[in-house]
Amino acid sequence: MLAACQDFVSAQELHTLLLAGDHAIGLTTVYRALRELETDGGVDVVRDEAGGRLYRLRPADGHRHYLVCRGCGRSRPVNSEIVEQWAGRIAADTGFAAVEHTVELTGVCADCRPSEDEGEETPCHWDPAVGPQGRVRSCAS
């Protein structure tokens, strides 16, 4: 089911999707499976604004960085060559080895950004003072 999700999902959202697809599985089992996938490098993980973990199946070509919309939760992979070079440079400068890093980039996508026309509503109803009003999930059933 995680492979069908285009955006990051929480363990609870994944559990709900599995139950809706007639998969009898407990939330604890979902958490355990996600933890194993994370340990094995099978998923990418970002945090939502509340600090909760969101998961997305890692592509076959490996580790990626994402820009995640704070309004709707949509994510886009970004060119991470600069981040990887930066982490390598810090490792070399400090004498550390096997350096791992977590970089989280968030922003507001074009669909969620308030329009230049004052009266026009945005599809995600994004309010920078409040944060996301709900995230759009794009998972095939």
Short mmCIF file of C-alpha atoms in Angstrom, two decimals:
data_model
loop_
_atom_site.label_atom_id
_atom_site.label_comp_id
_atom_site.label_asym_id
_atom_site.label_seq_id
_atom_site.Cartn_x
_atom_site.Cartn_y
_atom_site.Cartn_z
CA MET A 1 0.00 0.00 0.00
CA LEU A 2 2.85 2.39 0.76
CA ALA A 3 4.07 1.97 -2.82
CA ALA A 4 0.75 3.37 -4.06
CA CYS A 5 1.18 6.62 -2.10
CA GLN A 6 2.68 9.51 -4.04
CA ASP A 7 3.17 11.67 -0.94
CA PHE A 8 4.40 11.07 2.59
CA VAL A 9 1.89 9.42 4.94
CA SER A 10 1.77 8.89 8.68
CA ALA A 11 1.55 5.43 10.21
CA GLN A 12 -2.05 6.20 11.18
CA GLU A 13 -2.95 7.25 7.63
CA LEU A 14 -1.34 4.11 6.24
CA HIS A 15 -3.22 1.99 8.79
CA THR A 16 -6.53 3.60 7.76
CA LEU A 17 -5.77 2.96 4.07
CA LEU A 18 -4.94 -0.67 4.79
CA LEU A 19 -8.16 -1.18 6.76
CA ALA A 20 -10.17 0.46 3.95
CA GLY A 21 -8.58 -2.03 1.57
CA ASP A 22 -9.79 -4.96 3.70
CA HIS A 23 -6.38 -5.68 5.21
CA ALA A 24 -6.85 -6.80 8.82
CA ILE A 25 -3.73 -5.35 10.43
CA GLY A 26 -3.06 -3.62 13.73
CA LEU A 27 -1.55 -0.16 14.08
CA THR A 28 1.33 -1.63 16.12
CA THR A 29 2.17 -3.92 13.20
CA VAL A 30 2.19 -0.93 10.83
CA TYR A 31 4.59 0.93 13.14
CA ARG A 32 6.82 -2.14 13.42
CA ALA A 33 6.92 -2.62 9.63
CA LEU A 34 7.71 1.06 9.04
CA ARG A 35 10.49 0.96 11.65
CA GLU A 36 12.01 -2.09 9.91
CA LEU A 37 11.76 -0.39 6.52
CA GLU A 38 13.43 2.71 7.95
CA THR A 39 16.25 0.66 9.51
CA ASP A 40 16.77 -1.18 6.21
CA GLY A 41 16.73 2.07 4.19
CA GLY A 42 13.46 1.22 2.44
CA VAL A 43 11.62 4.44 3.31
CA ASP A 44 12.36 8.14 3.45
CA VAL A 45 11.12 9.91 6.59
CA VAL A 46 10.22 13.55 7.19
CA ARG A 47 8.50 15.21 10.13
CA ASP A 48 5.24 17.12 9.97
CA GLU A 49 4.76 20.47 11.73
CA ALA A 50 3.74 18.70 14.96
CA GLY A 51 6.89 16.54 14.89
CA GLY A 52 5.11 13.38 13.72
CA ARG A 53 6.92 11.04 11.36
CA LEU A 54 5.74 10.75 7.74
CA TYR A 55 6.89 7.93 5.47
CA ARG A 56 7.37 7.44 1.75
CA LEU A 57 8.77 4.40 -0.02
CA ARG A 58 12.37 5.11 -1.01
CA PRO A 59 12.98 4.91 -4.76
CA ALA A 60 15.30 2.21 -6.07
CA ASP A 61 18.00 4.80 -6.80
CA GLY A 62 18.41 5.50 -3.09
CA HIS A 63 18.40 8.34 -0.57
CA ARG A 64 16.61 11.53 -1.58
CA HIS A 65 15.68 14.87 -0.13
CA TYR A 66 12.22 16.37 -0.52
CA LEU A 67 10.54 19.75 -0.45
CA VAL A 68 7.23 19.26 1.41
CA CYS A 69 4.30 21.69 1.22
CA ARG A 70 3.20 22.90 4.66
CA GLY A 71 -0.30 23.44 3.30
CA CYS A 72 -1.28 20.18 1.65
CA GLY A 73 1.62 17.82 2.39
CA ARG A 74 2.54 17.27 -1.26
CA SER A 75 6.21 16.51 -1.75
CA ARG A 76 8.69 16.91 -4.55
CA PRO A 77 12.15 15.36 -4.72
CA VAL A 78 14.91 17.96 -5.00
CA ASN A 79 18.42 17.77 -6.39
CA SER A 80 20.37 16.86 -3.31
CA GLU A 81 23.89 16.95 -4.74
CA ILE A 82 24.64 20.19 -2.88
CA VAL A 83 23.40 18.71 0.42
CA GLU A 84 25.49 15.58 -0.06
CA GLN A 85 28.59 17.67 -0.85
CA TRP A 86 27.93 19.84 2.20
CA ALA A 87 27.65 16.78 4.48
CA GLY A 88 30.83 15.33 2.99
CA ARG A 89 32.70 18.59 3.51
CA ILE A 90 31.60 18.77 7.16
CA ALA A 91 32.73 15.18 7.68
CA ALA A 92 36.12 15.94 6.14
CA ASP A 93 36.53 19.17 8.13
CA THR A 94 35.71 17.52 11.46
CA GLY A 95 37.39 14.17 10.93
CA PHE A 96 34.11 12.30 11.36
CA ALA A 97 33.32 9.14 9.38
CA ALA A 98 30.04 7.49 8.40
CA VAL A 99 28.24 10.83 8.70
CA GLU A 100 24.49 10.65 8.25
CA HIS A 101 22.21 13.63 7.89
CA THR A 102 18.59 14.67 7.96
CA VAL A 103 17.59 17.75 6.00
CA GLU A 104 13.97 18.83 5.92
CA LEU A 105 12.84 21.44 3.44
CA THR A 106 9.32 22.81 3.72
CA GLY A 107 7.51 25.53 1.84
CA VAL A 108 4.15 26.40 0.35
CA CYS A 109 3.34 25.00 -3.10
CA ALA A 110 1.80 27.08 -5.89
CA ASP A 111 -1.65 25.55 -5.29
CA CYS A 112 -1.62 26.50 -1.60
CA ARG A 113 -0.08 29.95 -1.88
CA PRO A 114 -2.61 32.75 -1.46
CA SER A 115 -3.53 34.24 -4.81
CA GLU A 116 -2.53 37.74 -5.86
CA ASP A 117 -6.25 38.38 -6.36
CA GLU A 118 -7.50 39.16 -2.88
CA GLY A 119 -10.86 37.36 -3.01
CA GLU A 120 -9.67 34.11 -4.58
CA GLU A 121 -9.59 31.05 -2.30
CA THR A 122 -6.73 28.60 -2.42
CA PRO A 123 -7.49 24.88 -2.88
CA CYS A 124 -5.76 24.00 0.41
CA HIS A 125 -7.03 26.96 2.43
CA TRP A 126 -3.52 27.63 3.65
CA ASP A 127 -3.17 30.22 6.36
CA PRO A 128 0.43 30.92 7.39
CA ALA A 129 -0.72 31.88 10.89
CA VAL A 130 -2.51 28.57 11.44
CA GLY A 131 -0.72 26.02 9.24
CA PRO A 132 -2.24 23.18 7.24
CA GLN A 133 -5.98 22.69 7.42
CA GLY A 134 -5.67 19.12 6.18
CA ARG A 135 -3.40 17.30 3.85
CA VAL A 136 -4.28 15.88 0.48
CA ARG A 137 -3.30 12.27 0.07
CA SER A 138 -2.82 10.67 -3.31
CA CYS A 139 -2.77 6.91 -2.77
CA ALA A 140 -4.23 4.43 -5.21
CA SER A 141 -6.39 1.83 -3.55
#
